[in-house]
Short mmCIF file of C-alpha atoms and ligand atoms in Angstrom, two decimals:
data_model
loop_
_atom_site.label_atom_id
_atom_site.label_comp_id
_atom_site.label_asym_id
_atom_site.label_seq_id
_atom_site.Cartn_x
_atom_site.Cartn_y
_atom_site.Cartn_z
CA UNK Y 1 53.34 -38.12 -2.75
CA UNK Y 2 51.55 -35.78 -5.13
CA UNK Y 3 48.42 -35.51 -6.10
CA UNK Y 4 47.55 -36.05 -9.54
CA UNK Y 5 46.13 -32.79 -10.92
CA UNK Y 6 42.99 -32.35 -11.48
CA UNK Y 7 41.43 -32.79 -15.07
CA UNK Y 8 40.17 -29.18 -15.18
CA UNK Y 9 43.44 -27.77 -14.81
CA UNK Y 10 44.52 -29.24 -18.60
CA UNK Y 11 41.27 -27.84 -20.12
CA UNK Y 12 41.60 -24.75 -21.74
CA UNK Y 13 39.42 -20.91 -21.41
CA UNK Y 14 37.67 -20.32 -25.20
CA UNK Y 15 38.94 -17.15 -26.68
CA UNK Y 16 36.40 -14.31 -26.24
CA UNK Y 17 34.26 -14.28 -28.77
CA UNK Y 18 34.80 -17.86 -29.28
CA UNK Y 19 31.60 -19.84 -30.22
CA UNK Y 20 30.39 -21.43 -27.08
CA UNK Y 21 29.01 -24.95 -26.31
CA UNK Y 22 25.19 -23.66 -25.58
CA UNK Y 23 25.08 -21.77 -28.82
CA UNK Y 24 22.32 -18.88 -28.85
CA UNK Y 25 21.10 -20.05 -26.08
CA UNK Y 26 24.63 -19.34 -23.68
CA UNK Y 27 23.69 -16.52 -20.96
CA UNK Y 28 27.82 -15.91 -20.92
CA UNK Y 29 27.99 -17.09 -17.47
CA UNK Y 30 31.69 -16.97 -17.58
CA UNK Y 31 32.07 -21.15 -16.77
CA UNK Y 32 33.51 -20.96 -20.36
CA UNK Y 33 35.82 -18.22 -19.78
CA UNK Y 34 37.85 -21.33 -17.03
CA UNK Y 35 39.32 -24.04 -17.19
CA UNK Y 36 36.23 -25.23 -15.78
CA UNK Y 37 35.11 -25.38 -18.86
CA UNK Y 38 36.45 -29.43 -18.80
CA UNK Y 39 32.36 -29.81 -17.19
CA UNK Y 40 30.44 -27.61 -19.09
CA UNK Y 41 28.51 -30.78 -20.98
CA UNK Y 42 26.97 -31.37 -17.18
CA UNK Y 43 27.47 -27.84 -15.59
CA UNK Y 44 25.82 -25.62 -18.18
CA UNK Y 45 22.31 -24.35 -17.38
CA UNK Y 46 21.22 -24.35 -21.06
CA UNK Y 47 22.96 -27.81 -22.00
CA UNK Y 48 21.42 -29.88 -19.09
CA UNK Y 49 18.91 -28.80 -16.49
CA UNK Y 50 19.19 -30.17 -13.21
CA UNK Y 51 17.36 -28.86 -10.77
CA UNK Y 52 16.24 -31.66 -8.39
CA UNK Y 53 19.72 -32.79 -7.97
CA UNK Y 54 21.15 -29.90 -7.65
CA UNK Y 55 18.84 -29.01 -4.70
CA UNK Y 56 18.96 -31.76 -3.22
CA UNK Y 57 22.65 -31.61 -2.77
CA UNK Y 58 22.46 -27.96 -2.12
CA UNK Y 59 19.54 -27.76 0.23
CA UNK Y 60 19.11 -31.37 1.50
CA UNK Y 61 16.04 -31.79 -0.46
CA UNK Y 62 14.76 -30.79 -4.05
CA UNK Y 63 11.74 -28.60 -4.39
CA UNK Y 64 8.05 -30.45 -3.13
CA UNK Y 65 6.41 -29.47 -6.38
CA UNK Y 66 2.90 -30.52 -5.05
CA UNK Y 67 3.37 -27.33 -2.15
CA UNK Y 68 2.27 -24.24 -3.72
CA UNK Y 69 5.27 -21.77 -1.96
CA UNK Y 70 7.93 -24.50 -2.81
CA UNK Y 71 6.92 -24.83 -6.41
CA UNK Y 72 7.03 -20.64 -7.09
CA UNK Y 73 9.38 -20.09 -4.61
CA UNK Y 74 11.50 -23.10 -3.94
CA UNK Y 75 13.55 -24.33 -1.14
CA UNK Y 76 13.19 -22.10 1.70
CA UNK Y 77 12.89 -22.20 5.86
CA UNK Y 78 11.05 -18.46 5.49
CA UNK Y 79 10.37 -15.07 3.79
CA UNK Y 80 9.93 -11.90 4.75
CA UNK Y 81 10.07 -8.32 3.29
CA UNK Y 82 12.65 -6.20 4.95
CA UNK Y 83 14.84 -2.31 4.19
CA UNK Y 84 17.39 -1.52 5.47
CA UNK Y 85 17.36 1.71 8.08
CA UNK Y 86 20.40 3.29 6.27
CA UNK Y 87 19.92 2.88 2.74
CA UNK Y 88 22.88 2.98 0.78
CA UNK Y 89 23.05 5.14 -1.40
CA UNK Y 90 23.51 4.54 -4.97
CA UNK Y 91 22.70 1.28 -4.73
CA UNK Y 92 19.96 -0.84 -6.48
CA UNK Y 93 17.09 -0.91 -3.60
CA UNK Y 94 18.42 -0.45 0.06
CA UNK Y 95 21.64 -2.39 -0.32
CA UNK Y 96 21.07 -5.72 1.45
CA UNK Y 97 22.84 -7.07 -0.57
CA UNK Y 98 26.18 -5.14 -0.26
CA UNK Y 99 25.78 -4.90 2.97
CA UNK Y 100 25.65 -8.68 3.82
CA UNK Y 101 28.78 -9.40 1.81
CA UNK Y 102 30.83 -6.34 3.56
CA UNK Y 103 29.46 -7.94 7.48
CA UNK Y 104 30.85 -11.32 6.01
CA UNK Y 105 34.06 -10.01 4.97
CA UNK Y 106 34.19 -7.78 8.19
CA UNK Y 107 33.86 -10.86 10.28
CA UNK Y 108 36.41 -12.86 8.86
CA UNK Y 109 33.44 -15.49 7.87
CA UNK Y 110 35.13 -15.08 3.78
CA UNK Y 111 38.10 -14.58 2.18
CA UNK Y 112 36.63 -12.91 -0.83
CA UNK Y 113 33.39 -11.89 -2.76
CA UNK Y 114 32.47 -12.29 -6.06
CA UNK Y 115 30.66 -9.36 -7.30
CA UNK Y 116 30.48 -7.67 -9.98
CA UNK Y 117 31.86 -3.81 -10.85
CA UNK Y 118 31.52 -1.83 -14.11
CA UNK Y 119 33.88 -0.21 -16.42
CA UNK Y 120 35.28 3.28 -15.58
CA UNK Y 121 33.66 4.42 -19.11
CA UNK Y 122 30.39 2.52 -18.96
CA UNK Y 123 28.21 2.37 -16.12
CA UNK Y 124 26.88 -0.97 -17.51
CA UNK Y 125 29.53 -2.42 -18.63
CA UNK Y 126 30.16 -5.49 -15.68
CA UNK Y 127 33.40 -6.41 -14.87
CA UNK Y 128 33.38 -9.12 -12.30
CA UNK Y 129 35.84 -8.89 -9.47
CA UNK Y 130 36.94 -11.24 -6.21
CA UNK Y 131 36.52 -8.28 -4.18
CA UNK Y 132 39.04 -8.13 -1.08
CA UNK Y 133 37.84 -4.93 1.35
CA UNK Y 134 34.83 -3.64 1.59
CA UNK Y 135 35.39 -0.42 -0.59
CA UNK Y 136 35.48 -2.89 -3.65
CA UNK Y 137 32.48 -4.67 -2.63
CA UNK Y 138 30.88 -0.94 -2.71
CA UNK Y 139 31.90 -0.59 -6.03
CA UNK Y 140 29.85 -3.30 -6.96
CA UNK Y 141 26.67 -2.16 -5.64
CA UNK Y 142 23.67 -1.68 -8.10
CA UNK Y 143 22.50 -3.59 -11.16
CA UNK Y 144 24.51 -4.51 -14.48
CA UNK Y 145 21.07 -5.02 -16.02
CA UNK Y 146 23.27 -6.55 -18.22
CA UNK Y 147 24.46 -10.41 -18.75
CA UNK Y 148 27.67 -10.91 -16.62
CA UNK Y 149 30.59 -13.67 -17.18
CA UNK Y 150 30.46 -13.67 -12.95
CA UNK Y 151 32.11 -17.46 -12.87
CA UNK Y 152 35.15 -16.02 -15.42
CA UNK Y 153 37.12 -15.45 -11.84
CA UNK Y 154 36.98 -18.92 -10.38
CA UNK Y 155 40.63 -19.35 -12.15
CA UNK Y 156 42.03 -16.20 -9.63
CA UNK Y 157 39.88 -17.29 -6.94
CA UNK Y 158 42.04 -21.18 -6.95
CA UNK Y 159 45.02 -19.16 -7.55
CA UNK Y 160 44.53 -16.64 -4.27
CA UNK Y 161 44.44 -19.97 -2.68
CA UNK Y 162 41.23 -18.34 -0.90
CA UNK Y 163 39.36 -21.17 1.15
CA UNK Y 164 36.14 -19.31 1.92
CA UNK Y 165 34.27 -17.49 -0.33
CA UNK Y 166 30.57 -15.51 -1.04
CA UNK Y 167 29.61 -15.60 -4.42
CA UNK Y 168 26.72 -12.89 -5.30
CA UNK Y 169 24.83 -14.08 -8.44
CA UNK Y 170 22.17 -14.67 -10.55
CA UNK Y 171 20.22 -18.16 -11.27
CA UNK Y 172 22.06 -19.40 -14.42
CA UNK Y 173 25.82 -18.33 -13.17
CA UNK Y 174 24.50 -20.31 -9.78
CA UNK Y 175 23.47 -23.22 -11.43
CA UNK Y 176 27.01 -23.76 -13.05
CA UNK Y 177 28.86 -22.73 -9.95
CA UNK Y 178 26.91 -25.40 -8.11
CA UNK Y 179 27.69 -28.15 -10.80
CA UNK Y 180 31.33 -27.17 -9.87
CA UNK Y 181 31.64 -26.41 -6.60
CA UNK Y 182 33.08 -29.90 -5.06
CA UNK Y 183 36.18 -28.98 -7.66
CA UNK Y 184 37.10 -25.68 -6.54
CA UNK Y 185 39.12 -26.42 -3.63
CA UNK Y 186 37.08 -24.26 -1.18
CA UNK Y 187 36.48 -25.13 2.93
CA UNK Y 188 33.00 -22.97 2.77
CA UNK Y 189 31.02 -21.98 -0.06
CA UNK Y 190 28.30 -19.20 0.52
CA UNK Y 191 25.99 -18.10 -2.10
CA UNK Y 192 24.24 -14.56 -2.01
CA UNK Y 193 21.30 -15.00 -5.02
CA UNK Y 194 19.01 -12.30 -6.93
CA UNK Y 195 15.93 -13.06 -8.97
CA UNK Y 196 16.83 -12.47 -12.67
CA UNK Y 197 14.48 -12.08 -15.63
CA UNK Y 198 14.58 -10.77 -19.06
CA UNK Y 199 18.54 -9.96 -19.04
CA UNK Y 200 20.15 -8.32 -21.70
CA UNK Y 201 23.58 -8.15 -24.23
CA UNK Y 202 25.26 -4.53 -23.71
CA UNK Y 203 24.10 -4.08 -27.07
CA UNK Y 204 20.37 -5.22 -26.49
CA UNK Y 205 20.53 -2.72 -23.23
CA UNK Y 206 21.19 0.21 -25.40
CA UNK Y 207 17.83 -0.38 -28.12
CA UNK Y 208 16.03 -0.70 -24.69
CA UNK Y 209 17.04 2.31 -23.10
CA UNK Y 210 16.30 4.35 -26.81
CA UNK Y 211 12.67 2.58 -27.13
CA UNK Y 212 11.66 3.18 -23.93
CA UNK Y 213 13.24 6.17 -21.64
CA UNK Y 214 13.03 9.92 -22.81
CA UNK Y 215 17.04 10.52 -22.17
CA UNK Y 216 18.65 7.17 -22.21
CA UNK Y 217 21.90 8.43 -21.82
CA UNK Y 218 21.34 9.27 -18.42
CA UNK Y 219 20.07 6.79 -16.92
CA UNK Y 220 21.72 5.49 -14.24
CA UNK Y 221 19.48 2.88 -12.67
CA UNK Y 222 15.86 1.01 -13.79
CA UNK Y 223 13.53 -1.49 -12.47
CA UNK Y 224 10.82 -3.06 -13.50
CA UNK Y 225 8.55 -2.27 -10.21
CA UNK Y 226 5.34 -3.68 -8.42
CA UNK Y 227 3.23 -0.48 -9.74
CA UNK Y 228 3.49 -2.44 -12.82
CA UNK Y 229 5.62 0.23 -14.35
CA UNK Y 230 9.30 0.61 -15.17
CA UNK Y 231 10.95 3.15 -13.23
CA UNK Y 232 14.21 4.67 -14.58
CA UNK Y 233 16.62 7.40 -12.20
CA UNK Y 234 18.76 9.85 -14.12
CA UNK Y 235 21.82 11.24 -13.22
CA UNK Y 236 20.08 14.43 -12.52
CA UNK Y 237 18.35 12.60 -9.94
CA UNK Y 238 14.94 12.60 -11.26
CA UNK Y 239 12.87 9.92 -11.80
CA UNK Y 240 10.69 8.42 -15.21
CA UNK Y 241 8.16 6.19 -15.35
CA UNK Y 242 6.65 4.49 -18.29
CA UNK Y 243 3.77 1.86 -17.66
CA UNK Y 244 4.63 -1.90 -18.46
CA UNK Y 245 1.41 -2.35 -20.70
CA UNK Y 246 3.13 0.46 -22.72
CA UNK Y 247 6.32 -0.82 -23.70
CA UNK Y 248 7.11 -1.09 -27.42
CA UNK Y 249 7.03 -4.64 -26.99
CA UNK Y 250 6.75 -4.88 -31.08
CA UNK Y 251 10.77 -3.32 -31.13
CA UNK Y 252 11.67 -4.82 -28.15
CA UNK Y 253 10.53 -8.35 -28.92
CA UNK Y 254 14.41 -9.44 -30.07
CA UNK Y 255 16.19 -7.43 -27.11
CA UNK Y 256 16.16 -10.09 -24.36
CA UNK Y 257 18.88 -12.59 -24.30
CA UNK Y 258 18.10 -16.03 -25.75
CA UNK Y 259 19.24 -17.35 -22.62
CA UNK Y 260 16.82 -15.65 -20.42
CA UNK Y 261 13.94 -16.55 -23.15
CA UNK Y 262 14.89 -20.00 -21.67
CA UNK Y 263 15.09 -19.72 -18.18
CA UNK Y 264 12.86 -21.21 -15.41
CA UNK Y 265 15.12 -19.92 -12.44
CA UNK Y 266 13.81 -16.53 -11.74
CA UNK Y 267 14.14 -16.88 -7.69
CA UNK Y 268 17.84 -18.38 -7.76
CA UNK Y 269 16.52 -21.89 -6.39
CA UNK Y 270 20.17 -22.80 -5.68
CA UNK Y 271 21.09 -19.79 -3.55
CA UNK Y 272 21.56 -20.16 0.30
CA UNK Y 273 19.76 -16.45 0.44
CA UNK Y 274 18.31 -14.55 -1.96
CA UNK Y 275 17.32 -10.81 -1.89
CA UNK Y 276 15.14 -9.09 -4.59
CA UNK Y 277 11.89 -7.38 -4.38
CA UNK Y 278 9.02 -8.71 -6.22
CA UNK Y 279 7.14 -10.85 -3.24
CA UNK Y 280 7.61 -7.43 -1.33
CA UNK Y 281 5.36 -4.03 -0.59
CA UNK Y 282 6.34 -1.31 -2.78
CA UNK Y 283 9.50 0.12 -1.30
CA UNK Y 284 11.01 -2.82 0.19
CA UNK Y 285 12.83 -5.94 -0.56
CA UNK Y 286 12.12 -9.51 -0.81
CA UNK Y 287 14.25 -11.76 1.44
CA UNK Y 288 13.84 -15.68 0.76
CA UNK Y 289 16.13 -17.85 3.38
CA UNK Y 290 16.92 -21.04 1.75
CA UNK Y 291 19.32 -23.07 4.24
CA UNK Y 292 21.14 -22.89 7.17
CA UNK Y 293 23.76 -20.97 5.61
CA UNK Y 294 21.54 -18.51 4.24
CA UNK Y 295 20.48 -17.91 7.81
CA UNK Y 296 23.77 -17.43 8.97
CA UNK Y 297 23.94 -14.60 6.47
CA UNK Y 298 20.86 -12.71 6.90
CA UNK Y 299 22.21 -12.79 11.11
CA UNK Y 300 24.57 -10.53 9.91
CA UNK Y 301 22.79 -7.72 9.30
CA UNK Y 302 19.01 -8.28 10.94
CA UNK Y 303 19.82 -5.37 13.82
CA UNK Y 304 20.16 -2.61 10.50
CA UNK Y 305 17.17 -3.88 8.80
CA UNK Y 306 12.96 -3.10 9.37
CA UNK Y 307 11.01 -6.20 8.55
CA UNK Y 308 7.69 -7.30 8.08
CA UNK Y 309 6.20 -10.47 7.30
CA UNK Y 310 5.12 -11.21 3.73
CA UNK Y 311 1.40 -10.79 2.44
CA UNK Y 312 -0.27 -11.90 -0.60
CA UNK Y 313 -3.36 -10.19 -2.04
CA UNK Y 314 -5.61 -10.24 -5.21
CA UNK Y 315 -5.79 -12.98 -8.33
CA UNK Y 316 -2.82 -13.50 -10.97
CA UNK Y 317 -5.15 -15.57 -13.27
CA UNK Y 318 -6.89 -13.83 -15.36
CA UNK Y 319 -4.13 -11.05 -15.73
CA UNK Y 320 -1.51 -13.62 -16.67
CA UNK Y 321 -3.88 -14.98 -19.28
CA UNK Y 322 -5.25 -12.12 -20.86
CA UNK Y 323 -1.79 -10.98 -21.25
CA UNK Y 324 -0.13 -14.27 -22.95
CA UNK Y 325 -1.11 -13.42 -26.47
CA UNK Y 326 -0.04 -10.32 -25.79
CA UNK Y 327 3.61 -11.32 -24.88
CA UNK Y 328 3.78 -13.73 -27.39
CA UNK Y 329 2.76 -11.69 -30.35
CA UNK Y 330 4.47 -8.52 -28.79
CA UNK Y 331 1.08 -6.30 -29.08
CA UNK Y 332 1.76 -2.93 -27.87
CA UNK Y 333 -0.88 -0.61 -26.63
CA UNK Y 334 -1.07 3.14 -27.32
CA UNK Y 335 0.27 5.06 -24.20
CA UNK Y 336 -3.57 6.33 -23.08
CA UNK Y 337 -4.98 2.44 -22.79
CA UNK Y 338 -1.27 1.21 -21.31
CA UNK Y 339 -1.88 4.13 -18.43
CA UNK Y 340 -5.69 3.28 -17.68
CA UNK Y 341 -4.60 -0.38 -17.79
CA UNK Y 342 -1.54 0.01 -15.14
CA UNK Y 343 -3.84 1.96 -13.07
CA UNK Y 344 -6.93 -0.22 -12.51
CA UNK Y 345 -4.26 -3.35 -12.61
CA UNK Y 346 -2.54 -1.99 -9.38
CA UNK Y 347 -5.83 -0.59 -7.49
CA UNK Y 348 -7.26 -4.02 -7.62
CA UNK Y 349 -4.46 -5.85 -8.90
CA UNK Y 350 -2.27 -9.07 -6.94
CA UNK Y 351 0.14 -7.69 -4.27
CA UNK Y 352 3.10 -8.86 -2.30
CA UNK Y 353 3.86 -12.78 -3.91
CA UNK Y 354 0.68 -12.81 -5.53
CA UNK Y 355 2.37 -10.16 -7.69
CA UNK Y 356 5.65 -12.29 -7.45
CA UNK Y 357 3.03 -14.86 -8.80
CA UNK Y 358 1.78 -12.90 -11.50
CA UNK Y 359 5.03 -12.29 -12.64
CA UNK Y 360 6.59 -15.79 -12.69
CA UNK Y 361 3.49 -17.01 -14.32
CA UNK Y 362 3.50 -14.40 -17.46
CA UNK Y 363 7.90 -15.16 -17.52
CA UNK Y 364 7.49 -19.16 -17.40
CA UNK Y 365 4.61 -19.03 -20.07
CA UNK Y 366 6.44 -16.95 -22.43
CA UNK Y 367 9.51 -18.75 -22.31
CA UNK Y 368 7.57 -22.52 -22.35
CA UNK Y 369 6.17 -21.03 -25.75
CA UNK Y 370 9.47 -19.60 -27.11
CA UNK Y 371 11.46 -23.21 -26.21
CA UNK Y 372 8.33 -24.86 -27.76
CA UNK Y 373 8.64 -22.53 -30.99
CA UNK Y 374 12.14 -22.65 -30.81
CA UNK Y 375 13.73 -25.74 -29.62
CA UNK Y 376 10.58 -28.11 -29.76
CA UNK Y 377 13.33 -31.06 -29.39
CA UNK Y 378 14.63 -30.15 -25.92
CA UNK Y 379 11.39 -28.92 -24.02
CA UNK Y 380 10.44 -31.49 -21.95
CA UNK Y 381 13.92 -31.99 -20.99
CA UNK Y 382 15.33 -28.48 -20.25
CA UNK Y 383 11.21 -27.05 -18.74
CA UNK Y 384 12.19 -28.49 -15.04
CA UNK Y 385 8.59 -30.30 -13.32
CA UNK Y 386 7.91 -26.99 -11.07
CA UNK Y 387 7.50 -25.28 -14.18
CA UNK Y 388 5.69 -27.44 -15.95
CA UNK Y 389 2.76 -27.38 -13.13
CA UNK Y 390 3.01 -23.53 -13.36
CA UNK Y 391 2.48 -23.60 -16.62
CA UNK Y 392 -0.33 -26.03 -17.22
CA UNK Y 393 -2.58 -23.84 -15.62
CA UNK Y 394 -2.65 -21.45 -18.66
CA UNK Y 395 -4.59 -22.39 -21.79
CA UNK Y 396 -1.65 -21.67 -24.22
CA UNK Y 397 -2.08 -20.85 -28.13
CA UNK Y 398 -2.09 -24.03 -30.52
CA UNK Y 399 1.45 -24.86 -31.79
P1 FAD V 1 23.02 -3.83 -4.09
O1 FAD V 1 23.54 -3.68 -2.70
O2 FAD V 1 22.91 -2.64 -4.98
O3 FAD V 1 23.95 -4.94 -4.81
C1 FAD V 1 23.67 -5.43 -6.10
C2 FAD V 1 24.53 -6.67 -6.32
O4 FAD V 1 24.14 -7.25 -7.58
C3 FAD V 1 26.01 -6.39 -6.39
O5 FAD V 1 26.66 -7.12 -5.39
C4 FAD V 1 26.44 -6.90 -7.77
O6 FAD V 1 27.61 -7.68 -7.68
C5 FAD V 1 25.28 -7.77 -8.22
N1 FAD V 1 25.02 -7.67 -9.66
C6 FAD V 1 24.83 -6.53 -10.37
N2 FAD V 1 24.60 -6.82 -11.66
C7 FAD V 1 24.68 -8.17 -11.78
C8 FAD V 1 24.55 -9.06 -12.88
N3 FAD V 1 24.28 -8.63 -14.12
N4 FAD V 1 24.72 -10.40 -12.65
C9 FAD V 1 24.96 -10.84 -11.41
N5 FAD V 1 25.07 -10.04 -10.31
C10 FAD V 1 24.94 -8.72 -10.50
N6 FAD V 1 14.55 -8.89 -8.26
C11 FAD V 1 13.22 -9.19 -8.32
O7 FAD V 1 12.59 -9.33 -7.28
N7 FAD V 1 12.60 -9.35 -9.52
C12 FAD V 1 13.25 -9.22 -10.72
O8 FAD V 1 12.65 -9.35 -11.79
C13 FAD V 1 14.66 -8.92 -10.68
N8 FAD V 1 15.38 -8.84 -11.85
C14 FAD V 1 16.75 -8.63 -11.77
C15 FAD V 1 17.51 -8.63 -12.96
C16 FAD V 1 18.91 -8.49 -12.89
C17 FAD V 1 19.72 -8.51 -14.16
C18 FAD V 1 19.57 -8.33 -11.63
C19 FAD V 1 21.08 -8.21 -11.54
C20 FAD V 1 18.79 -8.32 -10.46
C21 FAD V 1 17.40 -8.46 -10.52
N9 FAD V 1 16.62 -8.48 -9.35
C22 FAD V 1 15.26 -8.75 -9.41
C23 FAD V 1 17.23 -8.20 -8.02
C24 FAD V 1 17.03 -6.73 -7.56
O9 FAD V 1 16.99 -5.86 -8.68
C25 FAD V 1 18.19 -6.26 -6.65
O10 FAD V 1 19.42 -6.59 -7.27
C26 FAD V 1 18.19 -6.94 -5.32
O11 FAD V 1 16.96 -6.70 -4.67
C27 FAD V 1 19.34 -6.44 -4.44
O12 FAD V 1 19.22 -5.06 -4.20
P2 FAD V 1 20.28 -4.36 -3.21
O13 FAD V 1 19.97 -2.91 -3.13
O14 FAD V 1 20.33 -5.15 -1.94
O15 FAD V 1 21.62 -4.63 -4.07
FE1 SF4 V 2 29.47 -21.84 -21.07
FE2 SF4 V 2 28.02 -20.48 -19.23
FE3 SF4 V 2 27.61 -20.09 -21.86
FE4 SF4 V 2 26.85 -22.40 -20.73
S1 SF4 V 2 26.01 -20.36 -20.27
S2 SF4 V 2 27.95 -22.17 -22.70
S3 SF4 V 2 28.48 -22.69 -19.20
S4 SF4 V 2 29.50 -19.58 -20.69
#
């Protein structure tokens, strides 16, 4: 007997360029680019937010929303901040993250890895990949501070026939991927998360690198950094800093994606592991173990890493609400006053996830006012609970 075939499998990809079902607000996850597309009404982050469900079948419980760490950080057995002894180099911080996905593939625990590579002419330009050795999961290494259509290979991944897979990703390609994952045929599904905020089109990356970096055709890597200031590398191998307080914020105000204007998933709540560096000392990474599986993962590689347990230190508050007007009205300070004001903010200023704090708490406040300005209708449902509490700490401007 045969099995009927699935209903996915009659759907059919849009055409690039195609308008797609979330409108502005699509973060090009690449669920579109699939036949998957047949559950995008359910699966899309931006069409129907569904968190507590989703973590619940995920984790084995949703997010306890009345627990401080939970409701910042969500689902997780432990943190720590760890780096890894032998950095690799070229890579976004110390290369956890390549380095777990190349001890999975090693060890026969996957099949494949979905990462994400860049064109040969554009350092930027992301071109997901299953990747199959470890040399093409090293070609992957570093940010596409860029959005990426990530879930456009879950067509070749049913094809390989591949029953175990990592996917590396960040919160809104998870989200979808999770909505989906009972219909992809896999045995074992691992998922390898980074925090994400204020994401970018290719085009919107390019007005960002002009406004703000002295030679933005050399960059070759940025991050927005705990010293509260953004640090881009050139290819030359030096290194430029401009303070956060001093960012044209008037010119930049239209760069970020829609989508990420929109987001409340900054830590990847749906990852097994996720590795980034904000609830981390300057210098090292932020490792949040979700699951079991996310355990299993971080095993891996614990005899290359130093760790240390996490710390928190200083007050967000009055930071994050001094600086709301700010954000919303895109203010920018002259360069003297944005220096002075990084300085003192990072002498006295919140460390470790008080900083990780600070920063979800001036992201989630932002984006609560620009769904409230912007899509008044859908706020309550789309702003998940956890957020909500964050936010209602914050005495917001009058609509
Ligand atoms: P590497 O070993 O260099 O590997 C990087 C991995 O990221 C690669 O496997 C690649 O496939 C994947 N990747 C690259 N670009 C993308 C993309 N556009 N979409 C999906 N996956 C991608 N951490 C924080 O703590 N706070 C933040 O605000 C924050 N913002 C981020 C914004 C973006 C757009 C991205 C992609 C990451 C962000 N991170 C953030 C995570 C952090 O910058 C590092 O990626 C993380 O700490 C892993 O570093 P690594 O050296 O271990 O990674
Ligand atoms: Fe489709 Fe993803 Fe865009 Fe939603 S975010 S419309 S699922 S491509």
């Amino acid at each position: 007997m045969t099995l009927a075939q699935p209903p996915h499998k009659k759907a059919k990809a849009l055409r690039p360029g195609a308008p797609r079902p979330a409108k502005e607000l699509c973060s090009e996850c690449g669920l579109c680019d699939t036949y998957y597309i047949h559950y995008v009404k359910e699966a899309c982050a931006f069409l129907n937010q569904q968190f507590p469900t989703l973590e619940a079948q995920t984790h084995g419980r949703s997010r306890d929303v009345d627990s401080s760490d939970d409701r910042y950080f969500g689902v997780h057995q432990r943190m720590m901040a760890a780096r890894k002894q032998q950095p690799i180099e070229g890579a976004q911080w110390t290369g956890i993250v390549s380095t777990i996905a190349i001890e999975m593939l090693n060890r026969g625990l996957v099949e494949g890895v979905v990462c994400v590579q860049n064109s040969k002419s554009d350092r930027f330009q992301p071109i997901p990949v299953v990747a199959r050795t470890p040399e093409e999961i090293l070609a992957a290494r570093v940010n596409k501070p860029t959005l990426s259509p990530n879930l456009s290979v879950l067509e070749e991944v049913e094809r390989s026939g591949m029953k175990r897979l990592l996917v590396i990703g960040v919160g809104c390609q998870i989200q979808a991927l999770r909505a989906v994952e009972k219909q992809l045929g896999l045995e074992k599904l691992y998922v390898l998360g980074t925090p994400c905020v204020d994401n970018v089109t290719r085009e919107g990356l390019q007005k960002f690198l002009e406004t703000t970096s002295r030679s933005p055709d050399t960059v070759v890597h940025y991050e927005f950094m705990q010293d509260f200031r953004v640090h881009f590398k050139h290819s030359d191998g030096s290194t430029e800093t401009v303070p956060f307080f001093g960012l044209k914020t008037n010119q930049l105000k239209d760069v970020f994606a829609p989508s990420c204007m929109s987001c409340f998933d900054y830590v990847n709540g749906l990852a097994d592991l996720v590795v980034g560096y904000m609830g981390a000392p300057f210098g090292w990474q932020w490792i949040v173990v979700r699951n079991d599986l996310g355990q299993e993962m971080l095993e891996t590689v614990m005899d290359q890493l130093d760790t240390q347990p996490v710390d928190s230190q200083g007050d967000r508050h009055q930071a994050v609400q001094q600086s709301i007007p700010a954000y919303d009205k895109a203010v920018t300070l002259p360069m003297w006053a944005a220096k002075l004001m990084g300085v003192v903010i990072e002498r006295i200023g919140p460390k470790g996830l008080e900083y990780a704090r600070f920063s979800i708490d001036s992201h989630f406040t932002r984006n609560y006012l620009y769904m409230r300005r912007n899509h008044g209708d859908r706020l309550d449902d789309h702003v998940p609970e956890f957020a909500k509490r964050i936010v209602a700490q914050y005495q917001l401007p009058k609509e």
